JSON list of N, CA and C in Angstrom, two decimals:
[
{"chain": "O", "resi": 27, "resn": "UNK", "atom": "N", "xyz": [11.48, 6.33, -14.46]},
{"chain": "O", "resi": 27, "resn": "UNK", "atom": "CA", "xyz": [11.28, 6.42, -13.02]},
{"chain": "O", "resi": 27, "resn": "UNK", "atom": "C", "xyz": [12.26, 5.48, -12.34]},
{"chain": "O", "resi": 28, "resn": "UNK", "atom": "N", "xyz": [12.96, 5.98, -11.34]},
{"chain": "O", "resi": 28, "resn": "UNK", "atom": "CA", "xyz": [13.93, 5.17, -10.62]},
{"chain": "O", "resi": 28, "resn": "UNK", "atom": "C", "xyz": [13.22, 4.12, -9.76]},
{"chain": "O", "resi": 29, "resn": "UNK", "atom": "N", "xyz": [13.95, 3.09, -9.40]},
{"chain": "O", "resi": 29, "resn": "UNK", "atom": "CA", "xyz": [13.34, 2.07, -8.55]},
{"chain": "O", "resi": 29, "resn": "UNK", "atom": "C", "xyz": [12.99, 2.65, -7.19]},
{"chain": "O", "resi": 30, "resn": "UNK", "atom": "N", "xyz": [13.80, 3.61, -6.70]},
{"chain": "O", "resi": 30, "resn": "UNK", "atom": "CA", "xyz": [13.47, 4.26, -5.44]},
{"chain": "O", "resi": 30, "resn": "UNK", "atom": "C", "xyz": [12.16, 5.03, -5.56]},
{"chain": "O", "resi": 31, "resn": "UNK", "atom": "N", "xyz": [11.99, 5.72, -6.68]},
{"chain": "O", "resi": 31, "resn": "UNK", "atom": "CA", "xyz": [10.75, 6.46, -6.89]},
{"chain": "O", "resi": 31, "resn": "UNK", "atom": "C", "xyz": [9.56, 5.50, -7.00]},
{"chain": "O", "resi": 32, "resn": "UNK", "atom": "N", "xyz": [9.75, 4.38, -7.66]},
{"chain": "O", "resi": 32, "resn": "UNK", "atom": "CA", "xyz": [8.68, 3.37, -7.74]},
{"chain": "O", "resi": 32, "resn": "UNK", "atom": "C", "xyz": [8.30, 2.86, -6.36]},
{"chain": "O", "resi": 33, "resn": "UNK", "atom": "N", "xyz": [9.30, 2.57, -5.57]},
{"chain": "O", "resi": 33, "resn": "UNK", "atom": "CA", "xyz": [9.04, 2.07, -4.21]},
{"chain": "O", "resi": 33, "resn": "UNK", "atom": "C", "xyz": [8.33, 3.12, -3.37]},
{"chain": "O", "resi": 34, "resn": "UNK", "atom": "N", "xyz": [8.78, 4.37, -3.49]},
{"chain": "O", "resi": 34, "resn": "UNK", "atom": "CA", "xyz": [8.15, 5.46, -2.74]},
{"chain": "O", "resi": 34, "resn": "UNK", "atom": "C", "xyz": [6.72, 5.68, -3.22]},
{"chain": "O", "resi": 35, "resn": "UNK", "atom": "N", "xyz": [6.51, 5.62, -4.52]},
{"chain": "O", "resi": 35, "resn": "UNK", "atom": "CA", "xyz": [5.16, 5.76, -5.08]},
{"chain": "O", "resi": 35, "resn": "UNK", "atom": "C", "xyz": [4.24, 4.67, -4.55]},
{"chain": "O", "resi": 36, "resn": "UNK", "atom": "N", "xyz": [4.73, 3.44, -4.46]},
{"chain": "O", "resi": 36, "resn": "UNK", "atom": "CA", "xyz": [3.92, 2.35, -3.91]},
{"chain": "O", "resi": 36, "resn": "UNK", "atom": "C", "xyz": [3.55, 2.62, -2.45]},
{"chain": "O", "resi": 37, "resn": "UNK", "atom": "N", "xyz": [4.50, 3.12, -1.66]},
{"chain": "O", "resi": 37, "resn": "UNK", "atom": "CA", "xyz": [4.20, 3.46, -0.27]},
{"chain": "O", "resi": 37, "resn": "UNK", "atom": "C", "xyz": [3.15, 4.56, -0.19]},
{"chain": "O", "resi": 38, "resn": "UNK", "atom": "N", "xyz": [3.29, 5.57, -1.04]},
{"chain": "O", "resi": 38, "resn": "UNK", "atom": "CA", "xyz": [2.31, 6.66, -1.06]},
{"chain": "O", "resi": 38, "resn": "UNK", "atom": "C", "xyz": [0.93, 6.12, -1.40]},
{"chain": "O", "resi": 39, "resn": "UNK", "atom": "N", "xyz": [0.86, 5.26, -2.40]},
{"chain": "O", "resi": 39, "resn": "UNK", "atom": "CA", "xyz": [-0.43, 4.69, -2.80]},
{"chain": "O", "resi": 39, "resn": "UNK", "atom": "C", "xyz": [-1.05, 3.85, -1.69]},
{"chain": "O", "resi": 40, "resn": "UNK", "atom": "N", "xyz": [-0.23, 3.12, -0.97]},
{"chain": "O", "resi": 40, "resn": "UNK", "atom": "CA", "xyz": [-0.74, 2.27, 0.10]},
{"chain": "O", "resi": 40, "resn": "UNK", "atom": "C", "xyz": [-1.16, 3.05, 1.34]},
{"chain": "O", "resi": 41, "resn": "UNK", "atom": "N", "xyz": [-0.46, 4.15, 1.64]},
{"chain": "O", "resi": 41, "resn": "UNK", "atom": "CA", "xyz": [-0.64, 4.78, 2.94]},
{"chain": "O", "resi": 41, "resn": "UNK", "atom": "C", "xyz": [-1.18, 6.21, 2.93]},
{"chain": "O", "resi": 42, "resn": "UNK", "atom": "N", "xyz": [-1.13, 6.90, 1.80]},
{"chain": "O", "resi": 42, "resn": "UNK", "atom": "CA", "xyz": [-1.56, 8.29, 1.80]},
{"chain": "O", "resi": 42, "resn": "UNK", "atom": "C", "xyz": [-2.78, 8.57, 0.93]},
{"chain": "O", "resi": 43, "resn": "UNK", "atom": "N", "xyz": [-3.12, 7.67, 0.05]},
{"chain": "O", "resi": 43, "resn": "UNK", "atom": "CA", "xyz": [-4.31, 7.85, -0.77]},
{"chain": "O", "resi": 43, "resn": "UNK", "atom": "C", "xyz": [-4.27, 9.09, -1.64]},
{"chain": "O", "resi": 44, "resn": "UNK", "atom": "N", "xyz": [-3.15, 9.34, -2.31]},
{"chain": "O", "resi": 44, "resn": "UNK", "atom": "CA", "xyz": [-3.03, 10.50, -3.18]},
{"chain": "O", "resi": 44, "resn": "UNK", "atom": "C", "xyz": [-3.32, 10.17, -4.64]},
{"chain": "O", "resi": 45, "resn": "UNK", "atom": "N", "xyz": [-3.90, 9.02, -4.87]},
{"chain": "O", "resi": 45, "resn": "UNK", "atom": "CA", "xyz": [-4.21, 8.61, -6.23]},
{"chain": "O", "resi": 45, "resn": "UNK", "atom": "C", "xyz": [-3.10, 7.77, -6.82]},
{"chain": "O", "resi": 46, "resn": "UNK", "atom": "N", "xyz": [-3.38, 7.17, -7.96]},
{"chain": "O", "resi": 46, "resn": "UNK", "atom": "CA", "xyz": [-2.43, 6.22, -8.56]},
{"chain": "O", "resi": 46, "resn": "UNK", "atom": "C", "xyz": [-1.15, 6.87, -9.09]},
{"chain": "O", "resi": 47, "resn": "UNK", "atom": "N", "xyz": [-1.20, 8.15, -9.38]},
{"chain": "O", "resi": 47, "resn": "UNK", "atom": "CA", "xyz": [-0.04, 8.84, -9.94]},
{"chain": "O", "resi": 47, "resn": "UNK", "atom": "C", "xyz": [0.21, 10.15, -9.19]},
{"chain": "O", "resi": 48, "resn": "UNK", "atom": "N", "xyz": [0.72, 10.06, -7.95]},
{"chain": "O", "resi": 48, "resn": "UNK", "atom": "CA", "xyz": [0.88, 11.28, -7.14]},
{"chain": "O", "resi": 48, "resn": "UNK", "atom": "C", "xyz": [1.89, 12.24, -7.77]},
{"chain": "O", "resi": 49, "resn": "UNK", "atom": "N", "xyz": [1.65, 13.52, -7.59]},
{"chain": "O", "resi": 49, "resn": "UNK", "atom": "CA", "xyz": [2.54, 14.57, -8.08]},
{"chain": "O", "resi": 49, "resn": "UNK", "atom": "C", "xyz": [3.69, 14.73, -7.09]},
{"chain": "O", "resi": 50, "resn": "UNK", "atom": "N", "xyz": [4.87, 14.32, -7.50]},
{"chain": "O", "resi": 50, "resn": "UNK", "atom": "CA", "xyz": [6.03, 14.36, -6.62]},
{"chain": "O", "resi": 50, "resn": "UNK", "atom": "C", "xyz": [6.52, 15.77, -6.36]},
{"chain": "O", "resi": 51, "resn": "UNK", "atom": "N", "xyz": [6.05, 16.74, -7.15]},
{"chain": "O", "resi": 51, "resn": "UNK", "atom": "CA", "xyz": [6.45, 18.13, -6.96]},
{"chain": "O", "resi": 51, "resn": "UNK", "atom": "C", "xyz": [5.46, 18.92, -6.11]},
{"chain": "O", "resi": 52, "resn": "UNK", "atom": "N", "xyz": [4.28, 18.39, -5.90]},
{"chain": "O", "resi": 52, "resn": "UNK", "atom": "CA", "xyz": [3.25, 19.09, -5.14]},
{"chain": "O", "resi": 52, "resn": "UNK", "atom": "C", "xyz": [3.65, 19.20, -3.67]},
{"chain": "O", "resi": 53, "resn": "UNK", "atom": "N", "xyz": [3.23, 20.28, -3.06]},
{"chain": "O", "resi": 53, "resn": "UNK", "atom": "CA", "xyz": [3.48, 20.46, -1.63]},
{"chain": "O", "resi": 53, "resn": "UNK", "atom": "C", "xyz": [2.64, 19.47, -0.83]},
{"chain": "O", "resi": 54, "resn": "UNK", "atom": "N", "xyz": [3.28, 18.73, 0.05]},
{"chain": "O", "resi": 54, "resn": "UNK", "atom": "CA", "xyz": [2.57, 17.76, 0.87]},
{"chain": "O", "resi": 54, "resn": "UNK", "atom": "C", "xyz": [1.52, 18.44, 1.74]},
{"chain": "O", "resi": 55, "resn": "UNK", "atom": "N", "xyz": [1.82, 19.63, 2.20]},
{"chain": "O", "resi": 55, "resn": "UNK", "atom": "CA", "xyz": [0.88, 20.36, 3.05]},
{"chain": "O", "resi": 55, "resn": "UNK", "atom": "C", "xyz": [-0.43, 20.66, 2.31]},
{"chain": "O", "resi": 56, "resn": "UNK", "atom": "N", "xyz": [-0.36, 20.78, 1.00]},
{"chain": "O", "resi": 56, "resn": "UNK", "atom": "CA", "xyz": [-1.55, 21.07, 0.21]},
{"chain": "O", "resi": 56, "resn": "UNK", "atom": "C", "xyz": [-2.34, 19.82, -0.17]},
{"chain": "O", "resi": 57, "resn": "UNK", "atom": "N", "xyz": [-1.80, 18.65, 0.14]},
{"chain": "O", "resi": 57, "resn": "UNK", "atom": "CA", "xyz": [-2.43, 17.40, -0.25]},
{"chain": "O", "resi": 57, "resn": "UNK", "atom": "C", "xyz": [-3.50, 16.94, 0.74]},
{"chain": "O", "resi": 58, "resn": "UNK", "atom": "N", "xyz": [-3.64, 17.64, 1.85]},
{"chain": "O", "resi": 58, "resn": "UNK", "atom": "CA", "xyz": [-4.66, 17.28, 2.83]},
{"chain": "O", "resi": 58, "resn": "UNK", "atom": "C", "xyz": [-4.31, 16.07, 3.68]},
{"chain": "O", "resi": 59, "resn": "UNK", "atom": "N", "xyz": [-3.02, 15.81, 3.84]},
{"chain": "O", "resi": 59, "resn": "UNK", "atom": "CA", "xyz": [-2.57, 14.68, 4.65]},
{"chain": "O", "resi": 59, "resn": "UNK", "atom": "C", "xyz": [-2.56, 15.11, 6.11]},
{"chain": "O", "resi": 60, "resn": "UNK", "atom": "N", "xyz": [-3.26, 14.37, 6.96]},
{"chain": "O", "resi": 60, "resn": "UNK", "atom": "CA", "xyz": [-3.25, 14.74, 8.37]},
{"chain": "O", "resi": 60, "resn": "UNK", "atom": "C", "xyz": [-1.97, 14.23, 9.04]},
{"chain": "O", "resi": 61, "resn": "UNK", "atom": "N", "xyz": [-1.69, 14.75, 10.21]},
{"chain": "O", "resi": 61, "resn": "UNK", "atom": "CA", "xyz": [-0.42, 14.45, 10.87]},
{"chain": "O", "resi": 61, "resn": "UNK", "atom": "C", "xyz": [-0.29, 12.98, 11.23]},
{"chain": "O", "resi": 62, "resn": "UNK", "atom": "N", "xyz": [-1.36, 12.34, 11.62]},
{"chain": "O", "resi": 62, "resn": "UNK", "atom": "CA", "xyz": [-1.29, 10.91, 11.96]},
{"chain": "O", "resi": 62, "resn": "UNK", "atom": "C", "xyz": [-0.93, 10.07, 10.74]},
{"chain": "O", "resi": 63, "resn": "UNK", "atom": "N", "xyz": [-1.53, 10.40, 9.60]},
{"chain": "O", "resi": 63, "resn": "UNK", "atom": "CA", "xyz": [-1.20, 9.67, 8.37]},
{"chain": "O", "resi": 63, "resn": "UNK", "atom": "C", "xyz": [0.24, 9.93, 7.95]},
{"chain": "O", "resi": 64, "resn": "UNK", "atom": "N", "xyz": [0.70, 11.16, 8.12]},
{"chain": "O", "resi": 64, "resn": "UNK", "atom": "CA", "xyz": [2.08, 11.50, 7.76]},
{"chain": "O", "resi": 64, "resn": "UNK", "atom": "C", "xyz": [3.06, 10.72, 8.62]},
{"chain": "O", "resi": 65, "resn": "UNK", "atom": "N", "xyz": [2.82, 10.67, 9.92]},
{"chain": "O", "resi": 65, "resn": "UNK", "atom": "CA", "xyz": [3.71, 9.93, 10.83]},
{"chain": "O", "resi": 65, "resn": "UNK", "atom": "C", "xyz": [3.70, 8.44, 10.48]},
{"chain": "O", "resi": 66, "resn": "UNK", "atom": "N", "xyz": [2.55, 7.88, 10.21]},
{"chain": "O", "resi": 66, "resn": "UNK", "atom": "CA", "xyz": [2.46, 6.46, 9.84]},
{"chain": "O", "resi": 66, "resn": "UNK", "atom": "C", "xyz": [3.20, 6.21, 8.53]},
{"chain": "O", "resi": 67, "resn": "UNK", "atom": "N", "xyz": [3.05, 7.13, 7.57]},
{"chain": "O", "resi": 67, "resn": "UNK", "atom": "CA", "xyz": [3.74, 7.00, 6.30]},
{"chain": "O", "resi": 67, "resn": "UNK", "atom": "C", "xyz": [5.26, 7.02, 6.50]},
{"chain": "O", "resi": 68, "resn": "UNK", "atom": "N", "xyz": [5.76, 7.95, 7.31]},
{"chain": "O", "resi": 68, "resn": "UNK", "atom": "CA", "xyz": [7.19, 8.03, 7.53]},
{"chain": "O", "resi": 68, "resn": "UNK", "atom": "C", "xyz": [7.73, 6.81, 8.27]},
{"chain": "O", "resi": 69, "resn": "UNK", "atom": "N", "xyz": [6.93, 6.19, 9.12]},
{"chain": "O", "resi": 69, "resn": "UNK", "atom": "CA", "xyz": [7.34, 4.93, 9.77]},
{"chain": "O", "resi": 69, "resn": "UNK", "atom": "C", "xyz": [7.53, 3.86, 8.70]},
{"chain": "O", "resi": 70, "resn": "UNK", "atom": "N", "xyz": [6.62, 3.80, 7.75]},
{"chain": "O", "resi": 70, "resn": "UNK", "atom": "CA", "xyz": [6.73, 2.82, 6.66]},
{"chain": "O", "resi": 70, "resn": "UNK", "atom": "C", "xyz": [7.94, 3.13, 5.78]},
{"chain": "O", "resi": 71, "resn": "UNK", "atom": "N", "xyz": [8.18, 4.41, 5.51]},
{"chain": "O", "resi": 71, "resn": "UNK", "atom": "CA", "xyz": [9.36, 4.81, 4.73]},
{"chain": "O", "resi": 71, "resn": "UNK", "atom": "C", "xyz": [10.64, 4.41, 5.46]},
{"chain": "O", "resi": 72, "resn": "UNK", "atom": "N", "xyz": [10.65, 4.57, 6.79]},
{"chain": "O", "resi": 72, "resn": "UNK", "atom": "CA", "xyz": [11.81, 4.13, 7.57]},
{"chain": "O", "resi": 72, "resn": "UNK", "atom": "C", "xyz": [12.10, 2.66, 7.34]},
{"chain": "O", "resi": 73, "resn": "UNK", "atom": "N", "xyz": [11.06, 1.84, 7.39]},
{"chain": "O", "resi": 73, "resn": "UNK", "atom": "CA", "xyz": [11.24, 0.40, 7.19]},
{"chain": "O", "resi": 73, "resn": "UNK", "atom": "C", "xyz": [11.69, 0.08, 5.77]},
{"chain": "O", "resi": 74, "resn": "UNK", "atom": "N", "xyz": [11.02, 0.67, 4.80]},
{"chain": "O", "resi": 74, "resn": "UNK", "atom": "CA", "xyz": [11.28, 0.37, 3.39]},
{"chain": "O", "resi": 74, "resn": "UNK", "atom": "C", "xyz": [12.68, 0.78, 2.95]},
{"chain": "O", "resi": 75, "resn": "UNK", "atom": "N", "xyz": [13.16, 1.92, 3.46]},
{"chain": "O", "resi": 75, "resn": "UNK", "atom": "CA", "xyz": [14.42, 2.48, 2.98]},
{"chain": "O", "resi": 75, "resn": "UNK", "atom": "C", "xyz": [15.52, 2.49, 4.05]},
{"chain": "O", "resi": 76, "resn": "UNK", "atom": "N", "xyz": [15.31, 1.79, 5.16]},
{"chain": "O", "resi": 76, "resn": "UNK", "atom": "CA", "xyz": [16.30, 1.72, 6.25]},
{"chain": "O", "resi": 76, "resn": "UNK", "atom": "C", "xyz": [16.72, 3.11, 6.71]},
{"chain": "O", "resi": 77, "resn": "UNK", "atom": "N", "xyz": [15.73, 3.94, 6.99]},
{"chain": "O", "resi": 77, "resn": "UNK", "atom": "CA", "xyz": [15.96, 5.29, 7.48]},
{"chain": "O", "resi": 77, "resn": "UNK", "atom": "C", "xyz": [15.71, 5.34, 8.98]},
{"chain": "O", "resi": 78, "resn": "UNK", "atom": "N", "xyz": [15.99, 6.48, 9.57]},
{"chain": "O", "resi": 78, "resn": "UNK", "atom": "CA", "xyz": [15.70, 6.66, 11.00]},
{"chain": "O", "resi": 78, "resn": "UNK", "atom": "C", "xyz": [15.04, 8.02, 11.21]},
{"chain": "O", "resi": 79, "resn": "UNK", "atom": "N", "xyz": [14.05, 8.31, 10.37]},
{"chain": "O", "resi": 79, "resn": "UNK", "atom": "CA", "xyz": [13.31, 9.57, 10.49]},
{"chain": "O", "resi": 79, "resn": "UNK", "atom": "C", "xyz": [12.44, 9.56, 11.73]},
{"chain": "O", "resi": 80, "resn": "UNK", "atom": "N", "xyz": [12.38, 10.69, 12.39]},
{"chain": "O", "resi": 80, "resn": "UNK", "atom": "CA", "xyz": [11.54, 10.87, 13.57]},
{"chain": "O", "resi": 80, "resn": "UNK", "atom": "C", "xyz": [10.25, 11.58, 13.16]},
{"chain": "O", "resi": 81, "resn": "UNK", "atom": "N", "xyz": [9.20, 11.52, 13.98]},
{"chain": "O", "resi": 81, "resn": "UNK", "atom": "CA", "xyz": [7.94, 12.19, 13.62]},
{"chain": "O", "resi": 81, "resn": "UNK", "atom": "C", "xyz": [8.11, 13.66, 13.25]},
{"chain": "O", "resi": 82, "resn": "UNK", "atom": "N", "xyz": [8.99, 14.37, 13.95]},
{"chain": "O", "resi": 82, "resn": "UNK", "atom": "CA", "xyz": [9.17, 15.79, 13.65]},
{"chain": "O", "resi": 82, "resn": "UNK", "atom": "C", "xyz": [9.84, 16.02, 12.28]},
{"chain": "O", "resi": 83, "resn": "UNK", "atom": "N", "xyz": [10.47, 14.99, 11.74]},
{"chain": "O", "resi": 83, "resn": "UNK", "atom": "CA", "xyz": [11.09, 15.11, 10.42]},
{"chain": "O", "resi": 83, "resn": "UNK", "atom": "C", "xyz": [10.05, 15.22, 9.31]},
{"chain": "O", "resi": 84, "resn": "UNK", "atom": "N", "xyz": [8.81, 14.86, 9.59]},
{"chain": "O", "resi": 84, "resn": "UNK", "atom": "CA", "xyz": [7.74, 14.97, 8.59]},
{"chain": "O", "resi": 84, "resn": "UNK", "atom": "C", "xyz": [7.65, 16.39, 8.04]},
{"chain": "O", "resi": 85, "resn": "UNK", "atom": "N", "xyz": [7.90, 17.37, 8.89]},
{"chain": "O", "resi": 85, "resn": "UNK", "atom": "CA", "xyz": [7.77, 18.77, 8.50]},
{"chain": "O", "resi": 85, "resn": "UNK", "atom": "C", "xyz": [8.91, 19.24, 7.60]},
{"chain": "O", "resi": 86, "resn": "UNK", "atom": "N", "xyz": [9.97, 18.51, 7.58]},
{"chain": "O", "resi": 86, "resn": "UNK", "atom": "CA", "xyz": [11.16, 18.92, 6.85]},
{"chain": "O", "resi": 86, "resn": "UNK", "atom": "C", "xyz": [11.03, 18.73, 5.34]},
{"chain": "O", "resi": 87, "resn": "UNK", "atom": "N", "xyz": [10.18, 17.83, 4.91]},
{"chain": "O", "resi": 87, "resn": "UNK", "atom": "CA", "xyz": [10.02, 17.53, 3.50]},
{"chain": "O", "resi": 87, "resn": "UNK", "atom": "C", "xyz": [8.77, 18.22, 2.95]},
{"chain": "O", "resi": 88, "resn": "UNK", "atom": "N", "xyz": [8.96, 19.14, 2.04]},
{"chain": "O", "resi": 88, "resn": "UNK", "atom": "CA", "xyz": [7.84, 19.91, 1.49]},
{"chain": "O", "resi": 88, "resn": "UNK", "atom": "C", "xyz": [7.14, 19.17, 0.35]},
{"chain": "O", "resi": 89, "resn": "UNK", "atom": "N", "xyz": [7.84, 18.22, -0.27]},
{"chain": "O", "resi": 89, "resn": "UNK", "atom": "CA", "xyz": [7.26, 17.47, -1.39]},
{"chain": "O", "resi": 89, "resn": "UNK", "atom": "C", "xyz": [7.82, 16.05, -1.37]},
{"chain": "O", "resi": 90, "resn": "UNK", "atom": "N", "xyz": [7.21, 15.19, -2.15]},
{"chain": "O", "resi": 90, "resn": "UNK", "atom": "CA", "xyz": [7.72, 13.82, -2.27]},
{"chain": "O", "resi": 90, "resn": "UNK", "atom": "C", "xyz": [9.08, 13.82, -2.95]},
{"chain": "O", "resi": 91, "resn": "UNK", "atom": "N", "xyz": [9.33, 14.76, -3.85]},
{"chain": "O", "resi": 91, "resn": "UNK", "atom": "CA", "xyz": [10.65, 14.84, -4.49]},
{"chain": "O", "resi": 91, "resn": "UNK", "atom": "C", "xyz": [11.74, 15.17, -3.47]},
{"chain": "O", "resi": 92, "resn": "UNK", "atom": "N", "xyz": [11.44, 15.99, -2.48]},
{"chain": "O", "resi": 92, "resn": "UNK", "atom": "CA", "xyz": [12.43, 16.28, -1.44]},
{"chain": "O", "resi": 92, "resn": "UNK", "atom": "C", "xyz": [12.74, 15.02, -0.65]},
{"chain": "O", "resi": 93, "resn": "UNK", "atom": "N", "xyz": [11.71, 14.25, -0.34]},
{"chain": "O", "resi": 93, "resn": "UNK", "atom": "CA", "xyz": [11.92, 12.99, 0.37]},
{"chain": "O", "resi": 93, "resn": "UNK", "atom": "C", "xyz": [12.71, 12.02, -0.51]},
{"chain": "O", "resi": 94, "resn": "UNK", "atom": "N", "xyz": [12.36, 11.95, -1.77]},
{"chain": "O", "resi": 94, "resn": "UNK", "atom": "CA", "xyz": [13.06, 11.08, -2.72]},
{"chain": "O", "resi": 94, "resn": "UNK", "atom": "C", "xyz": [14.54, 11.44, -2.79]},
{"chain": "O", "resi": 95, "resn": "UNK", "atom": "N", "xyz": [14.85, 12.71, -2.89]},
{"chain": "O", "resi": 95, "resn": "UNK", "atom": "CA", "xyz": [16.25, 13.16, -2.93]},
{"chain": "O", "resi": 95, "resn": "UNK", "atom": "C", "xyz": [16.99, 12.76, -1.65]},
{"chain": "O", "resi": 96, "resn": "UNK", "atom": "N", "xyz": [16.33, 12.93, -0.52]},
{"chain": "O", "resi": 96, "resn": "UNK", "atom": "CA", "xyz": [16.92, 12.56, 0.77]},
{"chain": "O", "resi": 96, "resn": "UNK", "atom": "C", "xyz": [17.24, 11.07, 0.78]},
{"chain": "O", "resi": 97, "resn": "UNK", "atom": "N", "xyz": [16.31, 10.25, 0.33]},
{"chain": "O", "resi": 97, "resn": "UNK", "atom": "CA", "xyz": [16.51, 8.79, 0.29]},
{"chain": "O", "resi": 97, "resn": "UNK", "atom": "C", "xyz": [17.66, 8.44, -0.65]},
{"chain": "O", "resi": 98, "resn": "UNK", "atom": "N", "xyz": [17.66, 9.03, -1.83]},
{"chain": "O", "resi": 98, "resn": "UNK", "atom": "CA", "xyz": [18.72, 8.74, -2.81]},
{"chain": "O", "resi": 98, "resn": "UNK", "atom": "C", "xyz": [20.09, 9.15, -2.30]},
{"chain": "O", "resi": 99, "resn": "UNK", "atom": "N", "xyz": [20.18, 10.26, -1.58]},
{"chain": "O", "resi": 99, "resn": "UNK", "atom": "CA", "xyz": [21.47, 10.71, -1.03]},
{"chain": "O", "resi": 99, "resn": "UNK", "atom": "C", "xyz": [22.00, 9.70, -0.02]},
{"chain": "O", "resi": 100, "resn": "UNK", "atom": "N", "xyz": [21.13, 9.09, 0.73]},
{"chain": "O", "resi": 100, "resn": "UNK", "atom": "CA", "xyz": [21.57, 8.15, 1.76]},
{"chain": "O", "resi": 100, "resn": "UNK", "atom": "C", "xyz": [21.86, 6.77, 1.21]},
{"chain": "O", "resi": 101, "resn": "UNK", "atom": "N", "xyz": [21.28, 6.44, 0.07]},
{"chain": "O", "resi": 101, "resn": "UNK", "atom": "CA", "xyz": [21.48, 5.09, -0.47]},
{"chain": "O", "resi": 101, "resn": "UNK", "atom": "C", "xyz": [22.73, 5.00, -1.33]},
{"chain": "O", "resi": 102, "resn": "UNK", "atom": "N", "xyz": [23.34, 6.15, -1.59]},
{"chain": "O", "resi": 102, "resn": "UNK", "atom": "CA", "xyz": [24.60, 6.20, -2.30]},
{"chain": "O", "resi": 102, "resn": "UNK", "atom": "C", "xyz": [24.53, 5.63, -3.65]}
]
């Protein structure tokens, strides 16, 4: 597991309550995450990974792996 994935997993555990070992391939829409929790989570991801995601960007990522790929692409 990459350090980025570990960091993202920690954020998920702290803010989304998807269990200790979230499925990074599962569709976020199927996880029962409400929009307020998603927006709060993305704010934390912005801080943790120096991103500038907006609330509407929450809809762009279908899974945690998509978000992970996005983060990895930007961190070079």
